[in-house]
Amino acid sequence: MSTLKKKPIKVESDIKVDFDAGKLAVSGSKGTLTLNLPPEVLFQYQDNLISLKNKEGDSDISLLGLYYSLIKNAIIGVKTGWQKTLEMVGVGFRAQTDGKKLSLFVGFSHPVEFTAPQDILFIVTENKILVQGIDKYLVGEIAASIKRVKPPEPYKGKGIKYLGEKIRKKAGKAAKGVGGAVGK
């Protein structure tokens, strides 16, 4: 059973929260996010505290935990934002931005291009790509799709990976005649 229903979410004074017809709008210095709340969840906002309750007792308690996390992530997103850092490992791998467009040169005959949706920003430095935005889900989704272009291969570790991610490497082929069966 979720214990989050007992804890209200504290909202700081610089963040504005509006609730209208099942939609929750959270506004801050970075922008505005809108969440759709299901009819099973009762939403209350007073004295800079958000509390969530079920309409029908404790039947769907898991929804409270989910929406507690979604609202908390929206508040953090509009206040400080979310970011994911990707690292490119490989000779000649590079990236460049042109406005809202990210071009990756990762060993294909053509550059792979991504266009940033609204509220997403790409920052490129040397061999790193920083994906920033206010929506945690969207930042993670775009970072994952960039990584899918050239995932790290297990022998040399070349590819695109998250910063700090450990790549398990495999051993290569053994040299001919070493460690094999003795010939007759």
XYZ file of N, CA and C in Angstrom:
552
model
N 0.839 -1.183 0.000
C 0.000 0.000 0.000
C 0.880 1.241 0.000
N 0.566 2.197 -0.799
C 1.362 3.411 -0.914
C 1.199 4.289 0.320
N 2.326 4.730 0.857
C 2.277 5.646 1.999
C 2.349 7.097 1.537
N 2.464 7.298 0.243
C 2.590 8.655 -0.280
C 1.301 9.453 -0.137
N 0.169 8.766 -0.003
C -1.090 9.497 0.118
C -1.141 10.295 1.408
N -0.337 9.898 2.383
C -0.319 10.605 3.662
C 0.556 11.853 3.608
N 1.500 11.885 2.669
C 2.433 13.010 2.580
C 1.962 14.011 1.534
N 1.682 15.229 1.900
C 1.352 16.228 0.875
C 2.624 16.706 0.172
N 2.456 17.188 -1.042
C 3.577 17.717 -1.818
C 3.682 19.206 -1.524
N 4.856 19.633 -1.080
C 5.059 21.045 -0.766
C 5.437 21.791 -2.046
N 4.753 22.899 -2.282
C 4.999 23.726 -3.465
C 5.613 25.039 -3.000
N 6.753 25.393 -3.596
C 7.413 26.639 -3.211
C 6.645 27.838 -3.766
N 6.915 28.995 -3.200
C 6.126 30.188 -3.532
C 6.330 30.674 -4.971
N 7.466 30.350 -5.600
C 7.712 30.821 -6.963
C 7.084 29.916 -8.032
N 6.376 28.873 -7.617
C 5.727 27.957 -8.549
C 4.216 28.128 -8.449
N 3.572 28.236 -9.613
C 2.125 28.452 -9.654
C 1.438 27.152 -10.082
N 0.402 26.768 -9.345
C -0.343 25.543 -9.635
C -1.794 25.906 -9.928
N -2.326 25.424 -11.064
C -3.725 25.644 -11.434
C -4.379 24.298 -11.718
N -5.597 24.119 -11.222
C -6.348 22.892 -11.460
C -7.681 23.260 -12.087
N -7.965 22.663 -13.265
C -9.214 22.976 -13.944
C -9.661 21.771 -14.770
N -10.818 21.238 -14.457
C -11.458 20.161 -15.226
C -10.533 18.969 -15.469
N -9.927 18.448 -14.433
C -9.093 17.261 -14.562
C -7.707 17.517 -15.102
N -7.336 18.767 -15.307
C -5.993 19.105 -15.791
C -5.272 19.915 -14.735
N -4.034 19.549 -14.503
C -3.190 20.245 -13.538
C -2.095 20.964 -14.311
N -1.988 22.272 -14.160
C -0.955 23.065 -14.830
C 0.021 23.567 -13.776
N 1.299 23.260 -13.975
C 2.356 23.687 -13.063
C 3.245 24.650 -13.828
N 3.397 25.883 -13.317
C 4.198 26.912 -13.988
C 5.330 27.352 -13.084
N 6.488 27.569 -13.692
C 7.651 28.037 -12.952
C 8.539 28.872 -13.844
N 9.768 29.091 -13.395
C 10.692 29.946 -14.143
C 11.117 29.334 -15.480
N 11.098 28.006 -15.605
C 11.535 27.344 -16.835
C 10.414 27.145 -17.852
N 9.153 27.171 -17.394
C 8.047 26.963 -18.323
C 6.822 26.413 -17.618
N 5.931 25.810 -18.413
C 4.673 25.268 -17.894
C 4.493 23.830 -18.355
N 4.080 22.967 -17.433
C 3.748 21.579 -17.746
C 2.295 21.324 -17.374
N 1.608 20.516 -18.174
C 0.220 20.174 -17.906
C 0.093 18.666 -17.742
N -0.592 18.243 -16.689
C -0.844 16.827 -16.434
C -2.342 16.580 -16.463
N -2.750 15.459 -17.035
C -4.151 15.045 -16.995
C -4.335 14.127 -15.801
N -5.210 14.494 -14.884
C -5.485 13.668 -13.714
C -6.708 12.802 -13.984
N -6.672 11.520 -13.601
C -7.834 10.656 -13.817
C -8.964 11.028 -12.857
N -10.191 10.678 -13.203
C -11.312 11.033 -12.327
C -11.300 10.286 -10.995
N -10.541 9.195 -10.882
C -10.487 8.429 -9.631
C -9.673 9.131 -8.550
N -8.879 10.132 -8.939
C -7.993 10.813 -7.988
C -8.570 12.186 -7.641
N -8.732 12.436 -6.351
C -9.164 13.753 -5.874
C -7.930 14.595 -5.598
N -7.932 15.804 -6.105
C -6.789 16.701 -6.000
C -7.185 17.891 -5.141
N -6.356 18.215 -4.136
C -6.613 19.385 -3.298
C -5.342 20.219 -3.223
N -5.501 21.541 -3.370
C -4.363 22.453 -3.291
C -4.745 23.611 -2.382
N -4.072 23.693 -1.236
C -4.292 24.816 -0.323
C -3.056 24.999 0.543
N -2.773 26.236 0.894
C -1.615 26.595 1.727
C -0.307 26.056 1.153
N -0.134 26.151 -0.169
C 1.069 25.667 -0.862
C 1.338 24.182 -0.623
N 0.298 23.394 -0.411
C 0.415 21.945 -0.260
C -0.561 21.266 -1.216
N -0.068 20.241 -1.912
C -0.912 19.451 -2.801
C -1.139 18.106 -2.129
N -2.391 17.705 -2.002
C -2.687 16.382 -1.456
C -3.565 15.622 -2.442
N -3.346 14.319 -2.507
C -4.075 13.440 -3.414
C -4.826 12.396 -2.596
N -6.047 12.080 -3.024
C -6.852 11.056 -2.358
C -7.645 10.308 -3.411
N -8.034 9.076 -3.069
C -8.909 8.293 -3.936
C -10.360 8.640 -3.667
N -11.190 8.587 -4.713
C -12.628 8.795 -4.522
C -13.266 7.580 -3.862
N -12.844 6.401 -4.258
C -13.462 5.149 -3.819
C -12.606 4.440 -2.772
N -12.323 5.040 -1.663
C -11.547 4.380 -0.604
C -10.126 4.095 -1.038
N -9.660 2.868 -0.779
C -8.282 2.488 -1.104
C -8.223 1.478 -2.242
N -9.177 1.517 -3.165
C -9.225 0.511 -4.220
C -8.086 0.655 -5.225
N -7.761 1.862 -5.625
C -6.720 2.086 -6.636
C -5.576 2.899 -6.041
N -4.941 2.353 -5.026
C -3.912 3.093 -4.291
C -2.662 3.321 -5.147
N -2.412 2.437 -6.129
C -1.212 2.592 -6.952
C -1.272 3.860 -7.803
N -2.471 4.293 -8.175
C -2.597 5.536 -8.942
C -2.094 6.737 -8.151
N -2.295 6.714 -6.845
C -1.834 7.838 -6.027
C -0.317 7.950 -6.060
N 0.371 6.826 -5.956
C 1.832 6.838 -6.010
C 2.341 7.336 -7.347
N 1.685 6.901 -8.428
C 2.071 7.332 -9.769
C 1.903 8.841 -9.929
N 0.731 9.356 -9.588
C 0.482 10.787 -9.785
C 1.239 11.649 -8.782
N 1.541 11.097 -7.614
C 2.413 11.792 -6.669
C 3.773 12.039 -7.326
N 4.340 10.986 -7.941
C 5.644 11.109 -8.604
C 5.581 12.027 -9.821
N 4.518 11.928 -10.613
C 4.401 12.775 -11.802
C 4.301 14.254 -11.433
N 3.529 14.564 -10.390
C 3.399 15.962 -9.958
C 4.714 16.463 -9.385
N 5.385 15.632 -8.597
C 6.678 16.010 -8.009
C 7.706 16.280 -9.117
N 7.750 15.410 -10.139
C 8.671 15.595 -11.266
C 8.336 16.854 -12.060
N 7.052 17.176 -12.198
C 6.656 18.395 -12.910
C 7.107 19.632 -12.141
N 6.990 19.603 -10.822
C 7.414 20.745 -10.004
C 8.922 20.951 -10.105
N 9.676 19.856 -10.022
C 11.139 19.959 -10.157
C 11.502 20.440 -11.563
N 10.796 19.953 -12.584
C 11.081 20.321 -13.968
C 10.889 21.795 -14.251
N 9.796 22.388 -13.758
C 9.558 23.805 -14.043
C 10.418 24.710 -13.172
N 10.993 24.156 -12.111
C 11.856 24.971 -11.254
C 13.319 24.906 -11.701
N 13.872 23.690 -11.815
C 15.292 23.545 -12.149
C 15.530 22.862 -13.492
N 14.574 22.091 -13.979
C 14.743 21.383 -15.243
C 15.390 20.022 -15.055
N 15.360 19.224 -16.118
C 15.962 17.893 -16.129
C 17.012 17.856 -17.222
N 18.019 17.013 -17.041
C 19.034 16.874 -18.079
C 19.627 15.478 -18.073
N 20.051 15.034 -19.248
C 20.755 13.768 -19.427
C 21.981 14.078 -20.273
N 23.114 13.497 -19.891
C 24.354 13.707 -20.627
C 24.743 12.407 -21.316
N 25.000 12.500 -22.610
C 25.445 11.365 -23.406
C 26.893 11.593 -23.809
N 27.645 10.506 -23.911
C 29.056 10.592 -24.271
C 29.292 9.754 -25.522
N 30.033 10.319 -26.492
C 30.361 9.599 -27.713
C 31.787 9.082 -27.608
N 31.951 7.772 -27.808
C 33.265 7.144 -27.741
C 33.540 6.532 -29.109
N 34.600 6.983 -29.762
C 34.955 6.443 -31.062
C 35.722 7.472 -31.873
N 36.617 6.997 -32.718
C 37.431 7.883 -33.538
C 36.545 8.523 -34.600
N 36.561 9.836 -34.663
C 35.794 10.562 -35.662
C 34.336 10.780 -35.309
N 33.889 10.291 -34.165
C 32.501 10.526 -33.757
C 32.373 11.965 -33.292
N 31.391 12.666 -33.824
C 31.177 14.045 -33.392
C 29.711 14.416 -33.580
N 29.344 15.519 -32.952
C 27.975 16.027 -33.060
C 28.043 17.534 -33.230
N 27.017 18.091 -33.847
C 26.934 19.544 -33.961
C 25.465 19.954 -33.954
N 25.234 21.160 -33.459
C 23.865 21.670 -33.414
C 23.731 22.852 -34.361
N 22.542 22.974 -34.897
C 22.204 24.110 -35.744
C 20.797 24.537 -35.349
N 20.724 25.432 -34.378
C 19.424 25.839 -33.849
C 18.802 24.710 -33.047
N 17.652 24.205 -33.495
C 16.956 23.119 -32.802
C 17.293 21.753 -33.396
N 18.299 21.695 -34.286
C 18.632 20.453 -34.967
C 19.984 19.924 -34.488
N 20.037 18.632 -34.177
C 21.264 17.961 -33.757
C 21.673 16.998 -34.859
N 22.931 17.114 -35.325
C 23.455 16.212 -36.347
C 24.546 15.358 -35.729
N 24.430 14.039 -35.905
C 25.414 13.095 -35.375
C 26.205 12.491 -36.526
N 27.513 12.505 -36.399
C 28.407 11.875 -37.362
C 29.072 10.716 -36.622
N 28.488 9.514 -36.773
C 28.936 8.375 -35.968
C 29.277 7.159 -36.824
N 29.930 7.382 -37.958
C 30.422 6.277 -38.761
C 29.498 5.825 -39.878
N 28.364 6.459 -40.064
C 27.493 6.130 -41.184
C 27.893 6.990 -42.381
N 27.375 6.656 -43.564
C 27.704 7.431 -44.757
C 26.991 8.776 -44.781
N 26.078 8.977 -43.852
C 25.299 10.209 -43.790
C 25.153 10.635 -42.332
N 24.951 11.912 -42.078
C 24.704 12.326 -40.690
C 23.290 11.927 -40.256
N 23.161 11.572 -38.986
C 21.853 11.256 -38.412
C 21.363 12.522 -37.721
N 20.147 12.956 -38.058
C 19.658 14.240 -37.548
C 18.451 14.060 -36.638
N 18.427 14.875 -35.586
C 17.309 14.932 -34.646
C 16.830 16.373 -34.576
N 15.530 16.560 -34.585
C 14.952 17.880 -34.379
C 14.360 17.911 -32.981
N 14.759 18.905 -32.200
C 14.302 18.999 -30.812
C 12.857 19.451 -30.755
N 12.024 18.753 -29.978
C 10.665 19.247 -29.765
C 10.689 20.526 -28.932
N 9.538 21.130 -28.770
C 9.448 22.353 -27.974
C 9.898 22.055 -26.545
N 10.573 22.999 -25.925
C 11.067 22.920 -24.544
C 12.251 21.973 -24.366
N 12.857 21.467 -25.447
C 14.049 20.622 -25.345
C 15.213 21.366 -25.980
N 16.373 21.287 -25.324
C 17.565 21.990 -25.780
C 18.724 21.008 -25.870
N 19.482 21.058 -26.979
C 20.689 20.255 -27.150
C 21.897 21.155 -26.957
N 22.860 20.713 -26.133
C 24.124 21.425 -25.959
C 25.236 20.427 -26.251
N 26.121 20.773 -27.192
C 27.198 19.874 -27.600
C 28.532 20.458 -27.172
N 29.344 19.652 -26.483
C 30.719 20.014 -26.136
C 31.602 18.818 -26.446
N 32.686 19.030 -27.153
C 33.647 18.000 -27.546
C 32.953 16.681 -27.883
N 32.983 15.706 -26.970
C 32.373 14.409 -27.253
C 31.135 14.154 -26.394
N 30.525 15.200 -25.872
C 29.353 15.053 -25.006
C 28.147 15.787 -25.595
N 26.971 15.210 -25.371
C 25.704 15.814 -25.785
C 24.853 15.947 -24.532
N 24.396 17.156 -24.257
C 23.545 17.414 -23.098
C 22.126 17.668 -23.600
N 21.170 16.881 -23.112
C 19.760 17.045 -23.462
C 19.074 17.656 -22.248
N 18.507 18.864 -22.403
C 17.868 19.565 -21.287
C 16.415 19.854 -21.614
N 15.583 19.862 -20.558
C 14.177 20.194 -20.734
C 13.447 20.192 -19.410
N 12.152 20.517 -19.457
C 11.374 20.564 -18.216
C 10.575 19.286 -17.992
N 10.372 18.481 -19.032
C 9.604 17.243 -18.918
C 10.570 16.066 -18.785
N 10.581 15.427 -17.626
C 11.519 14.337 -17.350
C 11.354 13.192 -18.346
N 10.121 12.836 -18.656
C 9.854 11.740 -19.577
C 10.395 12.056 -20.971
N 10.149 13.251 -21.461
C 10.576 13.632 -22.801
C 12.102 13.708 -22.907
N 12.763 14.231 -21.877
C 14.231 14.294 -21.874
C 14.813 12.884 -21.938
N 14.284 11.971 -21.139
C 14.762 10.589 -21.146
C 14.486 9.883 -22.456
N 13.329 10.132 -23.034
C 12.950 9.504 -24.296
C 13.864 9.956 -25.432
N 14.171 11.242 -25.505
C 15.037 11.754 -26.567
C 16.470 11.267 -26.370
N 16.948 11.263 -25.124
C 18.297 10.757 -24.855
C 18.405 9.283 -25.239
N 17.377 8.499 -24.963
C 17.391 7.080 -25.324
C 17.374 6.891 -26.839
N 16.627 7.729 -27.559
C 16.592 7.588 -29.019
C 17.921 8.009 -29.647
N 18.621 8.975 -29.045
C 19.959 9.339 -29.535
C 20.923 8.188 -29.290
N 20.833 7.569 -28.126
C 21.720 6.445 -27.793
C 21.471 5.257 -28.720
N 20.215 5.044 -29.133
C 19.865 3.917 -30.005
C 20.496 4.025 -31.390
N 20.914 5.232 -31.804
C 21.539 5.403 -33.117
C 22.810 4.570 -33.208
N 23.626 4.600 -32.170
C 24.886 3.857 -32.163
C 25.160 3.391 -30.732
N 24.505 2.316 -30.280
C 24.746 1.844 -28.912
C 26.175 1.327 -28.775
N 26.750 1.369 -27.578
C 28.128 0.915 -27.387
C 28.269 -0.573 -27.712
N 29.283 -0.900 -28.479
C 29.497 -2.303 -28.807
C 30.375 -2.942 -27.730
N 30.241 -4.234 -27.491
C 30.862 -4.854 -26.317
C 32.355 -5.154 -26.433
N 32.975 -4.995 -27.600
C 34.383 -5.350 -27.732
C 35.310 -4.170 -27.472
N 35.040 -3.031 -28.084
C 35.880 -1.850 -27.854
C 35.147 -0.758 -27.091
N 33.838 -0.855 -26.985
C 33.058 0.144 -26.260
C 32.736 1.379 -27.078
N 32.931 1.303 -28.411
C 32.632 2.457 -29.261
C 31.129 2.618 -29.409
N 30.672 3.863 -29.367
C 29.251 4.143 -29.532
C 28.834 5.317 -28.670
N 27.533 5.478 -28.482
C 26.986 6.556 -27.657
C 26.457 5.933 -26.372
N 26.892 6.466 -25.231
C 26.459 5.942 -23.931
C 26.135 7.101 -23.004
N 25.431 6.792 -21.910
C 25.173 7.805 -20.893
C 26.465 8.087 -20.141
N 26.645 9.300 -19.686
C 27.835 9.661 -18.926
C 27.869 8.840 -17.642
N 28.972 8.163 -17.401
C 29.123 7.347 -16.200
C 28.634 5.920 -16.360
N 28.041 5.583 -17.497
C 27.544 4.221 -17.720
C 28.720 3.274 -17.920
N 28.678 2.134 -17.266
C 29.728 1.123 -17.400
C 29.334 0.151 -18.509
N 30.239 -0.072 -19.445
C 30.003 -0.995 -20.545
C 30.755 -2.285 -20.245
N 30.024 -3.389 -20.200
C 30.676 -4.684 -19.980
C 31.316 -5.119 -21.290
N 32.623 -5.284 -21.266
C 33.337 -5.638 -22.481
C 33.582 -7.141 -22.531
N 33.553 -7.681 -23.754
C 33.822 -9.090 -23.979
C 35.277 -9.259 -24.393
N 35.802 -10.439 -24.170
C 37.150 -10.743 -24.632
C 37.083 -11.011 -26.131
N 38.131 -10.629 -26.840
C 38.172 -10.865 -28.275
C 38.545 -12.305 -28.574
N 38.786 -12.599 -29.848
C 39.188 -13.950 -30.226
C 40.550 -14.268 -29.639
N 40.759 -15.494 -29.277
C 42.074 -15.916 -28.794
C 43.002 -16.050 -29.996
N 44.277 -15.800 -29.766
C 45.250 -15.906 -30.857
C 45.331 -17.351 -31.331
N 45.640 -17.534 -32.618
C 45.679 -18.866 -33.202
C 46.774 -19.699 -32.546
N 46.446 -20.913 -32.145
C 47.426 -21.819 -31.562
C 47.641 -21.624 -30.076
N 46.991 -20.670 -29.478
C 47.168 -20.448 -28.048
C 45.957 -21.002 -27.312
N 46.182 -21.925 -26.405
C 45.115 -22.428 -25.553
C 44.187 -23.412 -26.227
N 44.434 -23.784 -27.454
C 43.561 -24.732 -28.138
C 44.020 -26.162 -27.894
N 43.372 -27.093 -28.544
C 43.751 -28.502 -28.420
C 45.074 -28.722 -29.156
N 45.872 -29.616 -28.629
C 47.180 -29.900 -29.217
C 46.975 -30.765 -30.455
N 47.575 -30.344 -31.578
C 47.432 -31.085 -32.831
C 48.252 -32.362 -32.818
N 47.912 -33.325 -33.704
C 48.617 -34.609 -33.743
C 49.676 -34.630 -34.788
